[in-house]
mmCIF file of C-alpha atoms in Angstrom:
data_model
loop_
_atom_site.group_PDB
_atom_site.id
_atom_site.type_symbol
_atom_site.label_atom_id
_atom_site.label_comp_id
_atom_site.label_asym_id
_atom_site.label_seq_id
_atom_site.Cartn_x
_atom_site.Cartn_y
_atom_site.Cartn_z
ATOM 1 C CA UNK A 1339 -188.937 227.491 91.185
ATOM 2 C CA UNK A 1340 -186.359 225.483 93.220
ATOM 3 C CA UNK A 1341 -184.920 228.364 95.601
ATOM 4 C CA UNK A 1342 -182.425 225.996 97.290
ATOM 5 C CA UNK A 1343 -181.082 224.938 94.198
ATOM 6 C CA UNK A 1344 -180.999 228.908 93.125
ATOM 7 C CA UNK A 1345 -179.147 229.613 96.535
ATOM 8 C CA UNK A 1346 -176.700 226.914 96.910
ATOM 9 C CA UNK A 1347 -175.633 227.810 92.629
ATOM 10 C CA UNK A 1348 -175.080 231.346 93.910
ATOM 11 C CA UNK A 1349 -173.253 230.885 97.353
ATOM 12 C CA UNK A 1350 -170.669 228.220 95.948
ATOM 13 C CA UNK A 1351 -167.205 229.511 95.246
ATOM 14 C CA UNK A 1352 -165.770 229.288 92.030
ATOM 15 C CA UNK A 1353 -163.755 232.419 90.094
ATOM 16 C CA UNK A 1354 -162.346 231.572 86.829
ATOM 17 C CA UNK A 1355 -160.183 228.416 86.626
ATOM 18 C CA UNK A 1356 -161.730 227.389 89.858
ATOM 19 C CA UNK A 1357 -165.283 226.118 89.534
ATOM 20 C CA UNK A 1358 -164.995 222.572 90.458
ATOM 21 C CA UNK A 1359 -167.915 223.322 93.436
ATOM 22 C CA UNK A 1360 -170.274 224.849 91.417
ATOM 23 C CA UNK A 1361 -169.745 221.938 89.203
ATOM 24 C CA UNK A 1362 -170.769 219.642 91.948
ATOM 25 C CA UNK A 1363 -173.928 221.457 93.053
ATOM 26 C CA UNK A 1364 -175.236 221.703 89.454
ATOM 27 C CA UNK A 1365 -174.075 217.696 88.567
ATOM 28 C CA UNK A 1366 -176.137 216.683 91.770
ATOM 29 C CA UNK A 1367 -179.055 218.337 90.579
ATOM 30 C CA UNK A 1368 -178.465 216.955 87.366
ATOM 31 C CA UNK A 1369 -177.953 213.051 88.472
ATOM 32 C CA UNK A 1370 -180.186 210.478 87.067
ATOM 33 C CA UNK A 1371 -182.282 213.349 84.628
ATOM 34 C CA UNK A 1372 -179.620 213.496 81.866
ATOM 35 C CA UNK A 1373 -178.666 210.735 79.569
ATOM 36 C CA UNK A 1374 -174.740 211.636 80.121
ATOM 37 C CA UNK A 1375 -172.869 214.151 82.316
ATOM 38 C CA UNK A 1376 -168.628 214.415 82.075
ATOM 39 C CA UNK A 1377 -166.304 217.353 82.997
ATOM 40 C CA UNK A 1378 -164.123 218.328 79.994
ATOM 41 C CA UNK A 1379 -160.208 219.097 80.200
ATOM 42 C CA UNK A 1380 -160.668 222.612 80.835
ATOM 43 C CA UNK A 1381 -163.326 221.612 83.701
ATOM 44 C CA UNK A 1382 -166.261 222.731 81.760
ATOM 45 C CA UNK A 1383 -169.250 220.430 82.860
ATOM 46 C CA UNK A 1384 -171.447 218.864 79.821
ATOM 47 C CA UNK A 1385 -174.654 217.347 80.387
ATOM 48 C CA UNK A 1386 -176.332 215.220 77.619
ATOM 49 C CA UNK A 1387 -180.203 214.516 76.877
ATOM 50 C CA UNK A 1388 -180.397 212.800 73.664
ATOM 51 C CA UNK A 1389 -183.210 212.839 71.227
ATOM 52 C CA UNK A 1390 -184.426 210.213 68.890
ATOM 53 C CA UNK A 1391 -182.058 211.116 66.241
ATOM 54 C CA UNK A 1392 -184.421 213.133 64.344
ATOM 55 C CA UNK A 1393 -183.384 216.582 65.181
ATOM 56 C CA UNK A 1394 -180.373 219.184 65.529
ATOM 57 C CA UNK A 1395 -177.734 218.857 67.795
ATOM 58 C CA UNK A 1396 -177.901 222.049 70.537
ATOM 59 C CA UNK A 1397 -175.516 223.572 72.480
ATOM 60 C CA UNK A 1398 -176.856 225.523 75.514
ATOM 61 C CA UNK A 1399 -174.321 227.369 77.486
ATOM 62 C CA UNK A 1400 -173.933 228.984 80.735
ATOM 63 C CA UNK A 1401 -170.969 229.903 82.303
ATOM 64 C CA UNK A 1402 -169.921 229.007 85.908
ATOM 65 C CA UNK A 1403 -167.108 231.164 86.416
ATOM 66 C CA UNK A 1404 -167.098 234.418 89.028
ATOM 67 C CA UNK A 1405 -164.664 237.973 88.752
ATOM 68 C CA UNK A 1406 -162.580 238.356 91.451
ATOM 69 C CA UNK A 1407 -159.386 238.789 92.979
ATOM 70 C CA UNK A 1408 -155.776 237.058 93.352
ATOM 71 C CA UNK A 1409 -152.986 237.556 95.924
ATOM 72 C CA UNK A 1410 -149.590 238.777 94.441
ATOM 73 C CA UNK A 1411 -148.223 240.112 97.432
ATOM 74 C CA UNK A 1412 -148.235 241.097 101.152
ATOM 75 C CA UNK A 1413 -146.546 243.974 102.789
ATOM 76 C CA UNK A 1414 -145.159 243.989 106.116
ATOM 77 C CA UNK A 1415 -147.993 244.438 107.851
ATOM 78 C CA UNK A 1416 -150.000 242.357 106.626
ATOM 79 C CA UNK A 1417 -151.625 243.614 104.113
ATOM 80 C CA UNK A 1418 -152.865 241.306 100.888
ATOM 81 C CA UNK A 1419 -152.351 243.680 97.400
ATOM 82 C CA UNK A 1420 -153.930 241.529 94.313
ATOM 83 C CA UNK A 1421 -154.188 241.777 90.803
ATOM 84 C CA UNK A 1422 -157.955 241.040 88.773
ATOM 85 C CA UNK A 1423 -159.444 237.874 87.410
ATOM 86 C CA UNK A 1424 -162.043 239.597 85.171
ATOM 87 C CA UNK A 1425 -163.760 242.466 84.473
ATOM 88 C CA UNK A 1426 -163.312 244.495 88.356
ATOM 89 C CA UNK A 1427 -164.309 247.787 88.332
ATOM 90 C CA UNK A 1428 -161.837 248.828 91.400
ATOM 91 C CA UNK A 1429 -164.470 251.287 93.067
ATOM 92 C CA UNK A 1430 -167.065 248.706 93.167
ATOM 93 C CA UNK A 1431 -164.939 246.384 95.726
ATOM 94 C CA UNK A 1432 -164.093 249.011 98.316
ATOM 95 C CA UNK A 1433 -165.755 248.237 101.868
ATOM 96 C CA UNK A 1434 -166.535 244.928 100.233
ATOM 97 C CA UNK A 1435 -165.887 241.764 101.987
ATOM 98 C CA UNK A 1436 -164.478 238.716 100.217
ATOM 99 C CA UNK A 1437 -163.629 234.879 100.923
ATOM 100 C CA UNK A 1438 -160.862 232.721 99.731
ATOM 101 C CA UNK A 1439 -161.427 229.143 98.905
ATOM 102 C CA UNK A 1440 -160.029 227.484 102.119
ATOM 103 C CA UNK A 1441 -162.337 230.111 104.061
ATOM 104 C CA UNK A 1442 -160.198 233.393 105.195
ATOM 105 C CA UNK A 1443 -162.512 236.112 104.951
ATOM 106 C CA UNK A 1444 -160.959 239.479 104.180
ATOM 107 C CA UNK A 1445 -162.709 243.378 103.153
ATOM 108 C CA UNK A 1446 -161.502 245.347 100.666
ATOM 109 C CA UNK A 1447 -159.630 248.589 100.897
ATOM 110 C CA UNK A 1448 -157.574 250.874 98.923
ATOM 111 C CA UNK A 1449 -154.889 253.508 98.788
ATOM 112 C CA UNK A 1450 -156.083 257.327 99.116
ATOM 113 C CA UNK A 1451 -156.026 258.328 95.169
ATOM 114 C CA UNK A 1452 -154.955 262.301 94.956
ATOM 115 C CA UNK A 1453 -156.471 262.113 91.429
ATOM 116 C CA UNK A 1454 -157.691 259.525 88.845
ATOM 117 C CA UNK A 1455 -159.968 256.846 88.995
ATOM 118 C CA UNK A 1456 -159.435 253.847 91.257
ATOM 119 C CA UNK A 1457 -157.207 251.104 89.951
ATOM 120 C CA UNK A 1458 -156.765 246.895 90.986
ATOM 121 C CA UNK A 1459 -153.301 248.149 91.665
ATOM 122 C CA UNK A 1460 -154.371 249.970 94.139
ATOM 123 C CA UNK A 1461 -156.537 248.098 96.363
ATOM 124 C CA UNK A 1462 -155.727 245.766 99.703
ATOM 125 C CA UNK A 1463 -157.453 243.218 101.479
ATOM 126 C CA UNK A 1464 -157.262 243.332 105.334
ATOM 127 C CA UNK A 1465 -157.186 239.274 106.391
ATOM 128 C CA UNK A 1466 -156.617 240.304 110.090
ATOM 129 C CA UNK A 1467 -152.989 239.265 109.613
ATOM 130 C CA UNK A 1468 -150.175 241.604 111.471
ATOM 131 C CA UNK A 1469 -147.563 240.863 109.393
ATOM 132 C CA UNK A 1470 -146.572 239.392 106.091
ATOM 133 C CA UNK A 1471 -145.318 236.361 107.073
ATOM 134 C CA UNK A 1472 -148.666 235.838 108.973
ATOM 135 C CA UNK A 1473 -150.351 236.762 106.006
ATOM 136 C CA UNK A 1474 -149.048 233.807 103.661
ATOM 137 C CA UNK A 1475 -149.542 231.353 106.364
ATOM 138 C CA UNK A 1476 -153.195 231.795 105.919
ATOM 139 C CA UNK A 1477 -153.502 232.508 101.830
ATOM 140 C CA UNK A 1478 -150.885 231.570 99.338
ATOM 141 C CA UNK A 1479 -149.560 233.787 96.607
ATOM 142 C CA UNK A 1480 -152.127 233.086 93.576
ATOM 143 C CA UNK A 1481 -155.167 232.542 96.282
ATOM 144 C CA UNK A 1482 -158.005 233.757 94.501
ATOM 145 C CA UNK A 1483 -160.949 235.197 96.386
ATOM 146 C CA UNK A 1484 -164.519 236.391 95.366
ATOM 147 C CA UNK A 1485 -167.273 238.611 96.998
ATOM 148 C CA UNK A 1486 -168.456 236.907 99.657
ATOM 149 C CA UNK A 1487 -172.240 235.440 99.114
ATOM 150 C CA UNK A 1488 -175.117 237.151 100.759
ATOM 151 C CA UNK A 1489 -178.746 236.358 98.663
ATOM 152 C CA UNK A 1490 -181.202 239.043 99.639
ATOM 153 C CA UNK A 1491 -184.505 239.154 98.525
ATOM 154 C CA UNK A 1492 -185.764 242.988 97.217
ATOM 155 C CA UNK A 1493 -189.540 242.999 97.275
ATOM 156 C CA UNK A 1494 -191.451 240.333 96.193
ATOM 157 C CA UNK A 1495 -189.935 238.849 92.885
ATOM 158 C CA UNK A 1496 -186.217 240.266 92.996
ATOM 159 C CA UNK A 1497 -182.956 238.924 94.146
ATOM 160 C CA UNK A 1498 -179.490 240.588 95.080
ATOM 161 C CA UNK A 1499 -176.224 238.532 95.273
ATOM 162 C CA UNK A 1500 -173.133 238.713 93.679
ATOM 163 C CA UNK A 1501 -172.166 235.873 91.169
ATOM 164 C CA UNK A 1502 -175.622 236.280 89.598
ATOM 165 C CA UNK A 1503 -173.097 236.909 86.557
ATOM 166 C CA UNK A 1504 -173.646 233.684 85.120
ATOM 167 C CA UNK A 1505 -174.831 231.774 88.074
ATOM 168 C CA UNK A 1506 -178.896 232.654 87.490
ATOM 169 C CA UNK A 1507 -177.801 231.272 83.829
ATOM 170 C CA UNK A 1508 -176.472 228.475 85.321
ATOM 171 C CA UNK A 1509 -179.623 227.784 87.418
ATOM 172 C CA UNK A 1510 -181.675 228.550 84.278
ATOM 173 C CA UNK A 1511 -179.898 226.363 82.445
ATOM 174 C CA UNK A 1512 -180.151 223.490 84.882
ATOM 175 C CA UNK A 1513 -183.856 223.988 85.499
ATOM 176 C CA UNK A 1514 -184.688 223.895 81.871
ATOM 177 C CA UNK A 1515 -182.562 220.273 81.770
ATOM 178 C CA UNK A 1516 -184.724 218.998 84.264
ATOM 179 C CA UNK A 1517 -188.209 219.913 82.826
ATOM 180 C CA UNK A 1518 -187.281 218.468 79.254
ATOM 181 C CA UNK A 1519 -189.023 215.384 78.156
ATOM 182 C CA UNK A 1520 -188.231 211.954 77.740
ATOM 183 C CA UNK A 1521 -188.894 212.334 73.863
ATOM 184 C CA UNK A 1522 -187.342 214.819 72.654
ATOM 185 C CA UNK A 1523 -186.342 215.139 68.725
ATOM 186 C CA UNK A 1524 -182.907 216.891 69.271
ATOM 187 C CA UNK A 1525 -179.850 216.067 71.235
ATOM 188 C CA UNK A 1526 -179.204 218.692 73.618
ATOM 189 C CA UNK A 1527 -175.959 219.520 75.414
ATOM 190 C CA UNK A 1528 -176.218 221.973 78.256
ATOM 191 C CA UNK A 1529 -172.840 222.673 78.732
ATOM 192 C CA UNK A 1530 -171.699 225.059 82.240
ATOM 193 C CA UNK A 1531 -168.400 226.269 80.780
ATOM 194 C CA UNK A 1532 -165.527 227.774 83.318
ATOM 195 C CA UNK A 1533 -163.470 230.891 82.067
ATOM 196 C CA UNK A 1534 -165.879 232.446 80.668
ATOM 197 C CA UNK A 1535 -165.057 236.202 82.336
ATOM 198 C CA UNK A 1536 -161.183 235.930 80.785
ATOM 199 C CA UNK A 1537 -161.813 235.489 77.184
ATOM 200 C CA UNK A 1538 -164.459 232.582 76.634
ATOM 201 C CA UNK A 1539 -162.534 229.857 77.037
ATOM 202 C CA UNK A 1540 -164.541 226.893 78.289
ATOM 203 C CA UNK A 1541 -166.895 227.662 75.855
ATOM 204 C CA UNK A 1542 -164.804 227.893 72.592
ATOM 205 C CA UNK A 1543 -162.891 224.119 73.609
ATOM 206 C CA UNK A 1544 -166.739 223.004 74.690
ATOM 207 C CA UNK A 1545 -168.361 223.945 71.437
ATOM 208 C CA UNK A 1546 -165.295 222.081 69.286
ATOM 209 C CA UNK A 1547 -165.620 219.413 70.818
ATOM 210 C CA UNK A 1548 -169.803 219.092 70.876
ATOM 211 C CA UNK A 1549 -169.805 220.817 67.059
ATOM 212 C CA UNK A 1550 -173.370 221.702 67.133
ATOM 213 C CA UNK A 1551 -175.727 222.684 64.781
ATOM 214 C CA UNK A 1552 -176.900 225.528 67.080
ATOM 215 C CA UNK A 1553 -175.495 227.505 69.737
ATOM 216 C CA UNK A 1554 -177.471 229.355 72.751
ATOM 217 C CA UNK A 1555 -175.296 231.422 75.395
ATOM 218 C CA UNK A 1556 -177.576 231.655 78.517
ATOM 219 C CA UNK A 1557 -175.972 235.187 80.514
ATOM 220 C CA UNK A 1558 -177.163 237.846 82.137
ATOM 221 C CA UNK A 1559 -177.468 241.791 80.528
ATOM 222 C CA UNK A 1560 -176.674 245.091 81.299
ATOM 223 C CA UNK A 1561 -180.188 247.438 81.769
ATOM 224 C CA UNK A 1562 -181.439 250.712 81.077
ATOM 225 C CA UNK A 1563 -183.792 251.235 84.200
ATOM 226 C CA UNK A 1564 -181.971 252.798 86.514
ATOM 227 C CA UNK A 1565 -181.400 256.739 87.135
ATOM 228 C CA UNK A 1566 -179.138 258.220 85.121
ATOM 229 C CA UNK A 1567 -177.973 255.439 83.333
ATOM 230 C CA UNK A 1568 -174.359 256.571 81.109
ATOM 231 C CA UNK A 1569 -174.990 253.507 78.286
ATOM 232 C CA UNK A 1570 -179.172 253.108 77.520
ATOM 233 C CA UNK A 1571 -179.873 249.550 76.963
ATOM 234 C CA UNK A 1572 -183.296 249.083 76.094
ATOM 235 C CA UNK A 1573 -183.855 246.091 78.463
ATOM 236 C CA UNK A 1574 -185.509 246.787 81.670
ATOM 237 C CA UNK A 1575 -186.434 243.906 84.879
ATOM 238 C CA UNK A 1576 -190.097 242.693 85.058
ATOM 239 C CA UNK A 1577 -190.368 242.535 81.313
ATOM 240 C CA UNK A 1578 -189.333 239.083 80.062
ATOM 241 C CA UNK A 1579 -186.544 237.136 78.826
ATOM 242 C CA UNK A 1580 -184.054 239.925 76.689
ATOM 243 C CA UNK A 1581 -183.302 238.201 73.009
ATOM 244 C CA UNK A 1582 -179.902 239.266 72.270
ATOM 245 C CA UNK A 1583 -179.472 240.562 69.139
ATOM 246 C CA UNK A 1584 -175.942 241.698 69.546
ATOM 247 C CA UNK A 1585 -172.781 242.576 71.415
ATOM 248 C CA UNK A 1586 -169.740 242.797 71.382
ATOM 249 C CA UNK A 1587 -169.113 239.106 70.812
ATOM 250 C CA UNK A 1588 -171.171 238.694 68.454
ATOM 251 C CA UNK A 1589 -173.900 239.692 66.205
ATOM 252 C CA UNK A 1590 -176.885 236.682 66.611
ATOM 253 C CA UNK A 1591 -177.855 235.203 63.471
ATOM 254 C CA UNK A 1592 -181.143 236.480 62.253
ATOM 255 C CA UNK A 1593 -182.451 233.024 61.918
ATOM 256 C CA UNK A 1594 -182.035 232.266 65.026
ATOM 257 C CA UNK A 1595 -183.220 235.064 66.677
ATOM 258 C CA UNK A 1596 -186.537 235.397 64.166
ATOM 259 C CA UNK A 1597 -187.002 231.491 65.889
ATOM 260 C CA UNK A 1598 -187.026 232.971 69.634
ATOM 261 C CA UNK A 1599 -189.104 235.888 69.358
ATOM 262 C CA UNK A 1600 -191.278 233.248 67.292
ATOM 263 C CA UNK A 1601 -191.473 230.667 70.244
ATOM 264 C CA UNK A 1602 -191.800 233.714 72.481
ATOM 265 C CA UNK A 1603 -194.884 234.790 70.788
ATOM 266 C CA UNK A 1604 -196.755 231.906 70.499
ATOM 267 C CA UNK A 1605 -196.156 230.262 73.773
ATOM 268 C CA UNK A 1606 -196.917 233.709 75.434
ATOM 269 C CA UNK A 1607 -193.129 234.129 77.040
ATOM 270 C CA UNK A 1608 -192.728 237.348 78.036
ATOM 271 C CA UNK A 1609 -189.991 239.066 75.997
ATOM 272 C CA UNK A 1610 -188.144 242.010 74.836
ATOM 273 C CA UNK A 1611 -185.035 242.441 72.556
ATOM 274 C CA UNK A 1612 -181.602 243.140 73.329
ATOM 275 C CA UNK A 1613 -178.505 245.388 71.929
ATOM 276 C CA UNK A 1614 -175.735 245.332 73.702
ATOM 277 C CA UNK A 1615 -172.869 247.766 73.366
ATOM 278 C CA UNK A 1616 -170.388 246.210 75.360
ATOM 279 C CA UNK A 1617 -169.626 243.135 76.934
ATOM 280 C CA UNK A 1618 -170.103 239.645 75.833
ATOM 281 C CA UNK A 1619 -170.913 235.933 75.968
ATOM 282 C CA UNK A 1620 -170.588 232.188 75.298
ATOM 283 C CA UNK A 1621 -172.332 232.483 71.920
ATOM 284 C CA UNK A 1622 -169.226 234.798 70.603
ATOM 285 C CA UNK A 1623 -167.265 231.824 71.277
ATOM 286 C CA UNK A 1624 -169.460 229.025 69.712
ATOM 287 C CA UNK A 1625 -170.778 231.293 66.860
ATOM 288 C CA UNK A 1626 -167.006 231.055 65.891
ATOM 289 C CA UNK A 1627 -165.968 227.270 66.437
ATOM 290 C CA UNK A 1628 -165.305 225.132 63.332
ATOM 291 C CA UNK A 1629 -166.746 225.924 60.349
ATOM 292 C CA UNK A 1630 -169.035 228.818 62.545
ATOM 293 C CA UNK A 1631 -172.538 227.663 64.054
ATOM 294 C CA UNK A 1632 -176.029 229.823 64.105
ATOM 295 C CA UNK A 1633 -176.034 231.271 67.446
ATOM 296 C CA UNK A 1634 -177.816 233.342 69.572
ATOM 297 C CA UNK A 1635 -178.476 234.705 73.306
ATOM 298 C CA UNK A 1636 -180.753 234.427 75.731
ATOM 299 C CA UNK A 1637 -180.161 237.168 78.499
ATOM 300 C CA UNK A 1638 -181.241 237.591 81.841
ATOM 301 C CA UNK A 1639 -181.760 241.179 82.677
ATOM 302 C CA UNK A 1640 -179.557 241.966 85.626
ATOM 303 C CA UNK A 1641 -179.064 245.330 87.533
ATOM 304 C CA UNK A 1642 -175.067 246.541 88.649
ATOM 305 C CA UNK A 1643 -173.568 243.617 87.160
ATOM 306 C CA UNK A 1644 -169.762 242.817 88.403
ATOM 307 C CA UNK A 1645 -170.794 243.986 92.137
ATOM 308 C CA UNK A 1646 -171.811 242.602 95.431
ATOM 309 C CA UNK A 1647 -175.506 243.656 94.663
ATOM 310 C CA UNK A 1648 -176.267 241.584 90.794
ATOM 311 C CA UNK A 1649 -180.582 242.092 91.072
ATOM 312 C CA UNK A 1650 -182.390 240.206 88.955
ATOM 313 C CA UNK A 1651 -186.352 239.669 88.489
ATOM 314 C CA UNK A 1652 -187.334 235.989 89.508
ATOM 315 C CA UNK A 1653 -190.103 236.735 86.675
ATOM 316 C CA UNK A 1654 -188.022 237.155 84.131
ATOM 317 C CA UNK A 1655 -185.810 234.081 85.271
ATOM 318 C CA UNK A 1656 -188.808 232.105 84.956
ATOM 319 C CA UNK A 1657 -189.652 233.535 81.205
ATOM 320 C CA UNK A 1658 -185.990 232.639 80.232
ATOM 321 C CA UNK A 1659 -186.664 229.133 81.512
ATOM 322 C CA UNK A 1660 -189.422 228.879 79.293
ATOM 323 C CA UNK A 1661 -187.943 229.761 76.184
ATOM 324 C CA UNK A 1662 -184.908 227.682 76.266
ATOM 325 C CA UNK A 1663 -187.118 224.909 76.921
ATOM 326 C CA UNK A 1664 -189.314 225.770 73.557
ATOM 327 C CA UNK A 1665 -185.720 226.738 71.580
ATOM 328 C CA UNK A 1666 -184.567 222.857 72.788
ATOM 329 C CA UNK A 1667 -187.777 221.355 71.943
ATOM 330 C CA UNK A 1668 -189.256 222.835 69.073
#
C-alpha cells in the first residue's frame, strides 16, 4: 500500500468548491497509467482507462471534497465567526485547530451556551488577530478553512485523520486505477468529484456527462462498534469492505449488489453488508442521472466521521481495493 500517496491525499486542502490540490496530488499519481485524465467545469477530475470495446461503460466515484468552515465576519477584537460548508456537528470543532488555504492557522472556540445544543452560529476562530481590521488582512470574508491534518497511526493497521471522509475513497479509488490491466473489456471512468458534502454536485454533472452503464460511489460509513452507539449500523472495522445496500441517497440496485457480494465471495474479499440510515453518497446522484443507471456502494468503514479523529482499518482499505478492481474487471 502506497502510504505517501495515502498521506499526501489526506493532508491536502480542499473543502467543497475548493479541491483543485487534491486534484493535483491524485492527477500526478495518475500520469502516464490512464488512457485520458481532464478536470470538468465544476472541477471534478475524470480519469479514463478504456477497454477493448467489448464491455460496459463504469463510473467509479469518489469524492474529493472536505466539511468545514467559512468566514462571515470579525468582531472587534478579532475574532473570526463563520457559517458551515457541510455537515459540522458544532461540538465536534471546539478546541479544534484549523487552516485556511493561504496558511493562517486558527482553533476553534465558542460562546458559553446557558442551554441547547451547540450551534455554527455560535462558534469563533481565534487567528491571533487583535482586532478586526487585523483580522481581514490575514483571511478574507468567504475564506474557507478545514481541520488541520494530523495522520496518526492507532495500533498496527488503523489510521486517524480528518478528511478520511472521502479522501481514503479517493486513495482507494486511485490505487485500484493503477493496478488495472492493460486489457481490460470495459471502459472505466474513475471520476474524483468536488461538492460532494453540499448536495452531490460534482457527481450528478460527472455522471451526465460520462452516462454510464454502471455507477459505483466509493465513501466511507458510519459503524456500530463503538460504546454506546445511538444509531446501530451493522458494519464494524477489521471486517472487510461494507456493500451498501442503502441510505439515504439511495437504495442500490439488487443486481448490482448480488454482483459484489458475488466477486467478494469468490475472490475471497473480505466483506460485510451495509444499511445505512442516514447520510449519503455519489451513487444517489448517478443512480438518478439520465434515464437512471444501476448503482451501488462500496463503503469504507470509518469511526467518528465529520471530526478531527476519521479511523479507519488499513485492512479493510485494502479489501475495498480489491473489489473495485474485480467490479471494473469482471
Amino acid at each position: 500500500m502506497n502510504m505517501q500517496l495515502l498521506e499526501n491525499i489526506l493532508t491536502s486542502y480542499g473543502p467543497s468548491g475548493h479541491e483543485g490540490r487534491v486534484a493535483e496530488v491524485i492527477r500526478e499519481a495518475l500520469e502516464g497509467h490512464v488512457d485520458e485524465m481532464y478536470t470538468d467545469v465544476m472541477g471534478s477530475l475524470i480519469a479514463v482507462k478504456k477497454g477493448d470495446g467489448t464491455g460496459k461503460k463504469i463510473m467509479a466515484s469518489a469524492h474529493m471534497d472536505h466539511i468545514g468552515l467559512a468566514v462571515v465576519d470579525a468582531d472587534k477584537n478579532g475574532f473570526l465567526r463563520v457559517c458551515n460548508v457541510g455537515g459540522i456537528r458544532a461540538a465536534k470543532m471546539v478546541s479544534g485547530h484549523v487552516i485556511f488555504e493561504n496558511g493562517v492557522c486558527g482553533v476553534v472556540g465558542a460562546d458559553e451556551k446557558v442551554k441547547g445544543e451547540l450551534q455554527v452560529s455560535d462558534l469563533y476562530i481565534d487567528i491571533g488577530a487583535e482586532t478586526k481590521e487585523e483580522a481581514l488582512t490575514m483571511v478574507a470574508l468567504g475564506d474557507m478553512c478545514v481541520m488541520k491534518p494530523r495522520v496518526t497511526r492507532l495500533g498496527e493497521n488503523r489510521l486517524a485523520s480528518p478528511a478520511m471522509d472521502d479522501r481514503i475513497a479517493c486513495f482507494v479509488q486511485a490505487a485500484a486505477m493503477l493496478e488495472l490491466p492493460d486489457n481490460l473489456k470495459n471502459d472505466v471512468y474513475a471520476v474524483f468529484s468536488v461538492q460532494e458534502e453540499v448536495g452531490l454536485r460534482g457527481a450528478t454533472t460527472a455522471a451526465y456527462h460520462v452516462n454510464p452503464d454502471l455507477g459505483i460511489a466509493v465513501d466511507v460509513t458510519g459503524v456500530g462498534d463503538v460504546p454506546k452507539v445511538a444509531t446501530k449500523v451493522p458494519v464494524e472495522l477489521g471486517r472487510g469492505a461494507a456493500i451498501k445496500i442503502m441510505d439515504r441517497s439511495l437504495i442500490c440496485t439488487p443486481s448490482v449488489v448480488n454482483m459484489m457480494e458475488k466477486l467478494a465471495e469468490e475472490s475471497g474479499i473480505a466483506h460485510q453488508r451495509e444499511v445505512l440510515p442516514y447520510g449519503g453518497t455519489d451513487a444517489g446522484a448517478i443512480q438518478r442521472t439520465r434515464g437512471g443507471v444501476a448503482s451501488g456502494a462500496i463503503s469504507i468503514p470509518c469511526r467518528y466521521i465529520h471530526s478531527e479523529a476519521e479511523t479507519v482499518d488499513l485492512r479493510d482499505v485494502q479489501a475495498c481495493i480489491d473489489l473495485l478492481k474485480a467490479c471494473v474487471t469482471a
